[in-house]
Amino acid sequence: MSGSIALLVVSPRVPAGLMTRDAWRRLESADAVLGRAGDEPLVEVARDEGFDVEIHDEPPAATAHALVAAGVTGRHVVWLGSADADPGLTDALAGELTRLDDPPPVEVVVGSWDAPGSRLLDAVAVMDTLRSPGGCPWDAQQTHASLAPYLVEEAFEVTEAIAEASGEHLREELGDVLLQVLFHARVAAEREEDGFDVDDVAATLVEKLVRRHPHVFADGAASNPEEVEAEWARIKAAEKPERDANDPLAGIPAGLPPLERAVKVVGRLTKAGQAERVEALAAEDSIGAALLDLVVQARGLGVDPSVALSATLSRLHAAPLGDHLGGIDHAEHAEPHPAPPDADLPRGGG
């Protein structure tokens, strides 16, 4: 009677012992359990549970031959997959099996899968390696201050990818922003005072999201976007009592690019019923006042001036040298770029 070969594989991002019941049954019913090294996580777990594991620390061809030899003699053998996925083993197995008239069946048994977000652990590990002794000398010398320009640059590249409506480009640029978050967290972990790491960053974010979404995680009553925004603003004001509640401009970062800052200021003052402050300033005779007036006009049209200007500049870049691009941007007027919110929305942090 023919035996069988089961290749037991698990996610390297999940503790080796957290396996499916089917995986444990395969081990329990196996005539032989093989592994590559005694310090492999799966081998250690199996031995801790009382299984006798034969070690085959040899080239893939020799391992494949041992597995097939066990299978053809009627034994049910389980191979405990290694952390590096045993490079070359499946090819060697295929070579052994194709030479047989009646080869034993081979099955891959998945003992565990990556949980959503598991690859973030890989990103954290890579960042740690780059920053640690023996890693990258450039990464090792960076500080929060030296990295700050890159974070701003990457954020703008994300907005560019969004405007292009390219999923591939957006995925790449979001990864670059994530790198900056991981980088800053890794730098902060080395601080002697008020240091923190990436887990602290994630914990703070989770706490904030849960706290500011009582309609989801508690007994809040907000049921539409407007009520959610109002509740978010109320909770945020309670969290930051040092800000002047009567000042609609409190909390707007002074470091925002001027156009984005102007959009925020106009939106906040208009929503607070103080539009006359903007109108008075926009009526002055200066270039700055004229630009502010354009922001006011864009708001009235429901257009994000920053995105609109970027779209126009993109047309200039895309046009062959010497082409005339006068006249109205008909595409822009046909489909206005949505204006940003008046206040910090629930996704706006702060």
Short mmCIF file of C-alpha atoms in Angstrom, two decimals:
data_model
loop_
_atom_site.label_atom_id
_atom_site.label_comp_id
_atom_site.label_asym_id
_atom_site.label_seq_id
_atom_site.Cartn_x
_atom_site.Cartn_y
_atom_site.Cartn_z
CA MET A 1 0.00 0.00 0.00
CA SER A 2 1.33 3.42 -0.98
CA GLY A 3 2.08 5.95 1.69
CA SER A 4 1.92 9.72 1.37
CA ILE A 5 4.03 12.85 1.74
CA ALA A 6 2.67 15.95 3.46
CA LEU A 7 4.60 19.20 3.37
CA LEU A 8 3.49 21.16 6.44
CA VAL A 9 3.99 24.90 6.01
CA VAL A 10 3.12 27.77 8.35
CA SER A 11 3.31 31.53 8.24
CA PRO A 12 6.64 32.80 9.60
CA ARG A 13 4.70 35.73 11.07
CA VAL A 14 2.53 33.53 13.29
CA PRO A 15 3.87 31.54 16.28
CA ALA A 16 4.66 28.07 14.97
CA GLY A 17 2.40 26.29 17.44
CA LEU A 18 -0.73 28.16 16.37
CA MET A 19 -1.75 25.68 13.68
CA THR A 20 -5.04 24.38 12.33
CA ARG A 21 -6.56 21.23 13.76
CA ASP A 22 -5.98 19.52 10.41
CA ALA A 23 -2.26 20.22 10.67
CA TRP A 24 -2.09 18.67 14.13
CA ARG A 25 -4.06 15.63 12.93
CA ARG A 26 -1.52 15.09 10.15
CA LEU A 27 1.26 15.08 12.70
CA GLU A 28 -0.64 12.73 15.00
CA SER A 29 -1.34 10.23 12.21
CA ALA A 30 2.13 10.36 10.63
CA ASP A 31 4.42 7.33 10.61
CA ALA A 32 7.44 9.63 10.36
CA VAL A 33 8.04 13.34 10.92
CA LEU A 34 11.07 14.94 9.28
CA GLY A 35 12.63 18.39 9.58
CA ARG A 36 15.77 20.17 8.46
CA ALA A 37 17.24 21.43 11.74
CA GLY A 38 16.59 21.17 15.44
CA ASP A 39 16.31 24.94 15.87
CA GLU A 40 13.60 25.38 13.23
CA PRO A 41 10.43 26.76 14.90
CA LEU A 42 8.17 23.95 13.67
CA VAL A 43 10.65 21.29 14.72
CA GLU A 44 10.95 22.80 18.19
CA VAL A 45 7.16 22.94 18.58
CA ALA A 46 6.70 19.34 17.38
CA ARG A 47 9.34 18.04 19.75
CA ASP A 48 7.83 20.05 22.63
CA GLU A 49 4.55 18.25 21.91
CA GLY A 50 6.24 14.84 22.10
CA PHE A 51 6.74 14.05 18.39
CA ASP A 52 9.91 12.27 17.33
CA VAL A 53 11.40 14.40 14.55
CA GLU A 54 14.11 12.99 12.25
CA ILE A 55 16.60 15.67 11.22
CA HIS A 56 17.65 15.75 7.56
CA ASP A 57 20.14 18.59 7.29
CA GLU A 58 21.27 17.81 3.76
CA PRO A 59 20.87 19.14 0.21
CA PRO A 60 17.33 19.29 -1.25
CA ALA A 61 17.94 16.30 -3.55
CA ALA A 62 18.90 14.04 -0.64
CA THR A 63 15.94 15.23 1.45
CA ALA A 64 13.53 14.65 -1.44
CA HIS A 65 14.93 11.16 -1.94
CA ALA A 66 14.38 10.34 1.77
CA LEU A 67 10.79 11.61 1.67
CA VAL A 68 9.92 9.64 -1.47
CA ALA A 69 11.65 6.50 -0.16
CA ALA A 70 9.48 6.67 2.95
CA GLY A 71 6.35 7.20 0.88
CA VAL A 72 6.87 4.30 -1.50
CA THR A 73 7.26 1.88 1.40
CA GLY A 74 3.76 2.72 2.59
CA ARG A 75 4.67 5.17 5.32
CA HIS A 76 2.81 8.45 5.82
CA VAL A 77 5.51 11.06 6.27
CA VAL A 78 5.23 14.73 7.23
CA TRP A 79 7.93 17.26 6.38
CA LEU A 80 8.05 20.25 8.75
CA GLY A 81 8.61 23.27 6.54
CA SER A 82 11.56 25.51 7.39
CA ALA A 83 11.45 29.25 7.98
CA ASP A 84 13.13 29.93 4.62
CA ALA A 85 10.55 27.78 2.75
CA ASP A 86 13.14 25.08 1.95
CA PRO A 87 14.43 26.44 -1.38
CA GLY A 88 14.87 23.75 -4.01
CA LEU A 89 12.97 21.05 -2.14
CA THR A 90 9.78 21.03 -4.23
CA ASP A 91 11.77 20.94 -7.48
CA ALA A 92 13.82 18.04 -6.15
CA LEU A 93 10.62 16.25 -5.08
CA ALA A 94 9.15 16.69 -8.55
CA GLY A 95 12.26 15.17 -10.06
CA GLU A 96 12.09 12.14 -7.75
CA LEU A 97 8.36 11.56 -8.25
CA THR A 98 8.41 11.75 -12.06
CA ARG A 99 10.80 8.81 -12.18
CA LEU A 100 8.26 6.52 -10.46
CA ASP A 101 5.43 4.60 -12.13
CA ASP A 102 3.30 4.77 -8.98
CA PRO A 103 4.51 7.72 -6.91
CA PRO A 104 3.07 8.43 -3.46
CA PRO A 105 0.68 11.42 -3.33
CA VAL A 106 2.13 14.72 -2.16
CA GLU A 107 0.03 17.36 -0.42
CA VAL A 108 0.86 20.79 0.95
CA VAL A 109 -0.81 21.25 4.33
CA VAL A 110 -1.13 24.88 5.37
CA GLY A 111 -0.94 25.05 9.14
CA SER A 112 -1.43 28.81 9.45
CA TRP A 113 -2.01 31.85 7.28
CA ASP A 114 -0.85 35.43 7.53
CA ALA A 115 -3.30 37.63 9.39
CA PRO A 116 -4.21 40.95 7.71
CA GLY A 117 -1.39 43.38 8.35
CA SER A 118 1.20 40.68 8.97
CA ARG A 119 3.53 42.05 6.32
CA LEU A 120 3.83 45.18 8.44
CA LEU A 121 5.94 43.05 10.79
CA ASP A 122 8.32 42.43 7.89
CA ALA A 123 8.54 46.17 7.24
CA VAL A 124 9.32 46.83 10.90
CA ALA A 125 12.00 44.13 10.89
CA VAL A 126 13.63 45.50 7.73
CA MET A 127 13.67 49.02 9.17
CA ASP A 128 15.22 47.70 12.36
CA THR A 129 17.95 45.94 10.38
CA LEU A 130 18.72 49.04 8.33
CA ARG A 131 19.04 51.17 11.45
CA SER A 132 21.00 48.65 13.57
CA PRO A 133 24.79 48.16 13.70
CA GLY A 134 25.93 46.48 10.51
CA GLY A 135 22.98 47.94 8.60
CA CYS A 136 22.92 50.97 6.32
CA PRO A 137 25.26 53.84 7.34
CA TRP A 138 22.99 56.45 5.74
CA ASP A 139 19.94 55.20 7.62
CA ALA A 140 21.93 55.05 10.85
CA GLN A 141 22.81 58.75 10.80
CA GLN A 142 19.32 60.12 10.12
CA THR A 143 17.38 62.18 12.68
CA HIS A 144 13.80 63.39 12.93
CA ALA A 145 14.93 66.74 11.54
CA SER A 146 16.85 65.27 8.60
CA LEU A 147 13.92 63.02 7.68
CA ALA A 148 11.23 65.72 7.91
CA PRO A 149 11.59 66.96 4.30
CA TYR A 150 11.17 63.42 2.98
CA LEU A 151 7.89 62.97 4.83
CA VAL A 152 6.51 66.15 3.26
CA GLU A 153 7.77 65.14 -0.18
CA GLU A 154 6.30 61.64 0.04
CA ALA A 155 2.92 63.03 1.13
CA PHE A 156 2.79 65.19 -1.99
CA GLU A 157 3.78 62.24 -4.16
CA VAL A 158 0.81 60.34 -2.73
CA THR A 159 -1.55 63.15 -3.78
CA GLU A 160 0.02 63.06 -7.24
CA ALA A 161 -0.58 59.31 -7.49
CA ILE A 162 -4.20 59.84 -6.42
CA ALA A 163 -4.65 62.44 -9.14
CA GLU A 164 -3.23 59.99 -11.70
CA ALA A 165 -5.78 57.36 -10.57
CA SER A 166 -3.00 54.76 -10.80
CA GLY A 167 -3.42 51.98 -8.25
CA GLU A 168 0.12 50.71 -8.76
CA HIS A 169 1.65 54.17 -8.33
CA LEU A 170 -0.51 54.88 -5.28
CA ARG A 171 0.48 51.59 -3.63
CA GLU A 172 4.16 52.43 -4.08
CA GLU A 173 3.82 55.97 -2.75
CA LEU A 174 1.79 54.87 0.27
CA GLY A 175 4.62 52.45 1.00
CA ASP A 176 7.06 55.36 0.95
CA VAL A 177 4.90 57.24 3.46
CA LEU A 178 4.76 54.12 5.63
CA LEU A 179 8.54 53.95 5.48
CA GLN A 180 8.73 57.45 6.93
CA VAL A 181 6.43 56.46 9.81
CA LEU A 182 8.52 53.36 10.54
CA PHE A 183 11.74 55.35 10.21
CA HIS A 184 10.65 58.07 12.65
CA ALA A 185 9.39 55.46 15.12
CA ARG A 186 12.71 53.60 14.93
CA VAL A 187 14.66 56.81 15.53
CA ALA A 188 12.38 57.66 18.45
CA ALA A 189 13.00 54.25 20.02
CA GLU A 190 16.62 55.28 20.54
CA ARG A 191 15.78 58.42 22.51
CA GLU A 192 16.79 58.31 26.15
CA GLU A 193 13.93 60.60 27.19
CA ASP A 194 10.33 60.48 25.97
CA GLY A 195 11.19 57.72 23.52
CA PHE A 196 8.63 55.49 21.84
CA ASP A 197 8.50 52.76 19.25
CA VAL A 198 6.20 51.72 16.41
CA ASP A 199 3.96 49.76 18.79
CA ASP A 200 3.42 52.91 20.82
CA VAL A 201 2.52 54.80 17.64
CA ALA A 202 0.00 52.12 16.66
CA ALA A 203 -1.44 51.95 20.19
CA THR A 204 -1.93 55.73 20.27
CA LEU A 205 -3.68 55.61 16.91
CA VAL A 206 -5.99 52.77 17.96
CA GLU A 207 -6.91 54.54 21.19
CA LYS A 208 -7.67 57.74 19.30
CA LEU A 209 -9.81 56.04 16.65
CA VAL A 210 -11.83 54.13 19.24
CA ARG A 211 -12.24 57.20 21.44
CA ARG A 212 -13.36 59.41 18.57
CA HIS A 213 -15.81 56.89 17.15
CA PRO A 214 -18.22 56.35 20.04
CA HIS A 215 -21.00 55.68 17.51
CA VAL A 216 -19.06 52.55 16.49
CA PHE A 217 -17.27 51.39 19.63
CA ALA A 218 -19.57 52.73 22.34
CA ASP A 219 -23.08 54.12 22.69
CA GLY A 220 -22.68 57.24 20.53
CA ALA A 221 -25.68 58.33 18.48
CA ALA A 222 -24.08 59.90 15.38
CA SER A 223 -25.75 58.40 12.32
CA ASN A 224 -24.63 60.52 9.36
CA PRO A 225 -21.38 62.16 8.21
CA GLU A 226 -22.38 65.60 9.52
CA GLU A 227 -23.12 64.27 13.00
CA VAL A 228 -19.90 62.24 12.96
CA GLU A 229 -17.90 65.36 12.07
CA ALA A 230 -19.56 67.38 14.84
CA GLU A 231 -18.93 64.63 17.39
CA TRP A 232 -15.31 64.31 16.26
CA ALA A 233 -14.78 68.05 16.70
CA ARG A 234 -16.39 67.98 20.17
CA ILE A 235 -14.24 65.06 21.34
CA LYS A 236 -11.12 66.63 19.88
CA ALA A 237 -11.81 69.93 21.66
CA ALA A 238 -12.22 68.07 24.96
CA GLU A 239 -8.92 66.25 24.37
CA LYS A 240 -7.03 69.46 23.68
CA PRO A 241 -8.34 72.02 26.18
CA GLU A 242 -5.20 74.11 25.76
CA ARG A 243 -6.49 75.25 22.39
CA ASP A 244 -8.69 78.33 22.36
CA ALA A 245 -12.17 76.99 21.70
CA ASN A 246 -13.28 80.42 20.54
CA ASP A 247 -10.54 80.67 17.92
CA PRO A 248 -11.63 78.84 14.74
CA LEU A 249 -8.04 78.90 13.49
CA ALA A 250 -6.60 77.07 16.50
CA GLY A 251 -4.72 73.95 15.54
CA ILE A 252 -4.07 74.79 11.89
CA PRO A 253 -0.38 73.88 11.40
CA ALA A 254 1.72 76.90 10.53
CA GLY A 255 3.93 74.58 8.51
CA LEU A 256 1.22 73.78 5.96
CA PRO A 257 2.03 74.94 2.42
CA PRO A 258 0.48 78.42 1.99
CA LEU A 259 -2.24 77.35 -0.45
CA GLU A 260 -3.39 74.44 1.74
CA ARG A 261 -3.21 76.69 4.79
CA ALA A 262 -5.35 79.31 3.03
CA VAL A 263 -7.97 76.67 2.21
CA LYS A 264 -8.09 75.65 5.87
CA VAL A 265 -8.32 79.25 7.10
CA VAL A 266 -11.09 80.20 4.66
CA GLY A 267 -13.06 77.06 5.47
CA ARG A 268 -12.74 77.45 9.24
CA LEU A 269 -13.65 81.15 9.31
CA THR A 270 -16.56 80.68 6.91
CA LYS A 271 -17.97 77.84 8.97
CA ALA A 272 -17.57 79.93 12.14
CA GLY A 273 -19.62 82.75 10.61
CA GLN A 274 -16.59 85.03 10.26
CA ALA A 275 -16.39 85.15 6.49
CA GLU A 276 -16.16 88.95 6.65
CA ARG A 277 -12.63 88.63 8.04
CA VAL A 278 -11.58 86.78 4.92
CA GLU A 279 -13.47 89.11 2.59
CA ALA A 280 -11.85 92.20 4.12
CA LEU A 281 -8.37 90.79 3.70
CA ALA A 282 -9.04 89.45 0.20
CA ALA A 283 -10.19 92.93 -0.90
CA GLU A 284 -6.81 94.51 -0.21
CA ASP A 285 -4.53 95.55 -3.06
CA SER A 286 -1.75 92.97 -2.93
CA ILE A 287 -0.72 89.75 -4.61
CA GLY A 288 -1.36 87.82 -1.40
CA ALA A 289 -4.87 89.25 -1.12
CA ALA A 290 -5.57 88.38 -4.76
CA LEU A 291 -4.46 84.80 -4.16
CA LEU A 292 -6.66 84.59 -1.07
CA ASP A 293 -9.59 85.86 -3.12
CA LEU A 294 -9.01 83.04 -5.63
CA VAL A 295 -9.17 80.55 -2.77
CA VAL A 296 -12.52 82.07 -1.75
CA GLN A 297 -13.79 81.80 -5.32
CA ALA A 298 -12.63 78.19 -5.56
CA ARG A 299 -14.50 77.37 -2.37
CA GLY A 300 -17.66 78.88 -3.84
CA LEU A 301 -17.27 76.66 -6.91
CA GLY A 302 -16.62 73.57 -4.82
CA VAL A 303 -13.11 73.26 -6.24
CA ASP A 304 -9.93 72.39 -4.38
CA PRO A 305 -7.56 75.11 -5.63
CA SER A 306 -4.44 73.08 -4.93
CA VAL A 307 -5.64 70.13 -7.00
CA ALA A 308 -6.91 72.44 -9.74
CA LEU A 309 -3.57 74.24 -9.99
CA SER A 310 -1.73 70.93 -10.00
CA ALA A 311 -3.91 69.66 -12.84
CA THR A 312 -3.20 72.78 -14.88
CA LEU A 313 0.54 72.50 -14.30
CA SER A 314 0.38 68.84 -15.34
CA ARG A 315 -1.12 69.93 -18.66
CA LEU A 316 1.82 72.30 -19.09
CA HIS A 317 4.32 69.53 -18.39
CA ALA A 318 2.54 67.12 -20.74
CA ALA A 319 2.29 69.55 -23.66
CA PRO A 320 4.99 69.40 -26.36
CA LEU A 321 7.47 72.27 -26.23
CA GLY A 322 6.10 75.29 -28.05
CA ASP A 323 2.41 74.34 -27.83
CA HIS A 324 0.03 77.12 -26.83
CA LEU A 325 -2.17 76.27 -23.86
CA GLY A 326 -4.31 79.36 -23.61
CA GLY A 327 -8.01 79.45 -22.89
CA ILE A 328 -10.17 77.75 -20.31
CA ASP A 329 -9.34 74.42 -18.77
CA HIS A 330 -12.56 72.80 -19.94
CA ALA A 331 -11.87 69.47 -18.26
CA GLU A 332 -11.40 71.21 -14.93
CA HIS A 333 -14.69 73.12 -15.22
CA ALA A 334 -16.59 70.07 -16.42
CA GLU A 335 -15.62 68.01 -13.39
CA PRO A 336 -14.61 70.18 -10.41
CA HIS A 337 -12.08 68.84 -7.97
CA PRO A 338 -13.92 68.46 -4.66
CA ALA A 339 -13.06 71.10 -2.12
CA PRO A 340 -11.47 69.93 1.12
CA PRO A 341 -13.53 69.91 4.32
CA ASP A 342 -14.01 73.06 6.39
CA ALA A 343 -12.73 71.43 9.57
CA ASP A 344 -10.68 68.43 10.56
CA LEU A 345 -12.69 65.39 9.56
CA PRO A 346 -12.50 62.09 11.45
CA ARG A 347 -9.67 60.96 9.17
CA GLY A 348 -7.72 64.17 9.65
CA GLY A 349 -6.01 63.22 12.91
CA GLY A 350 -4.99 66.05 15.15
#
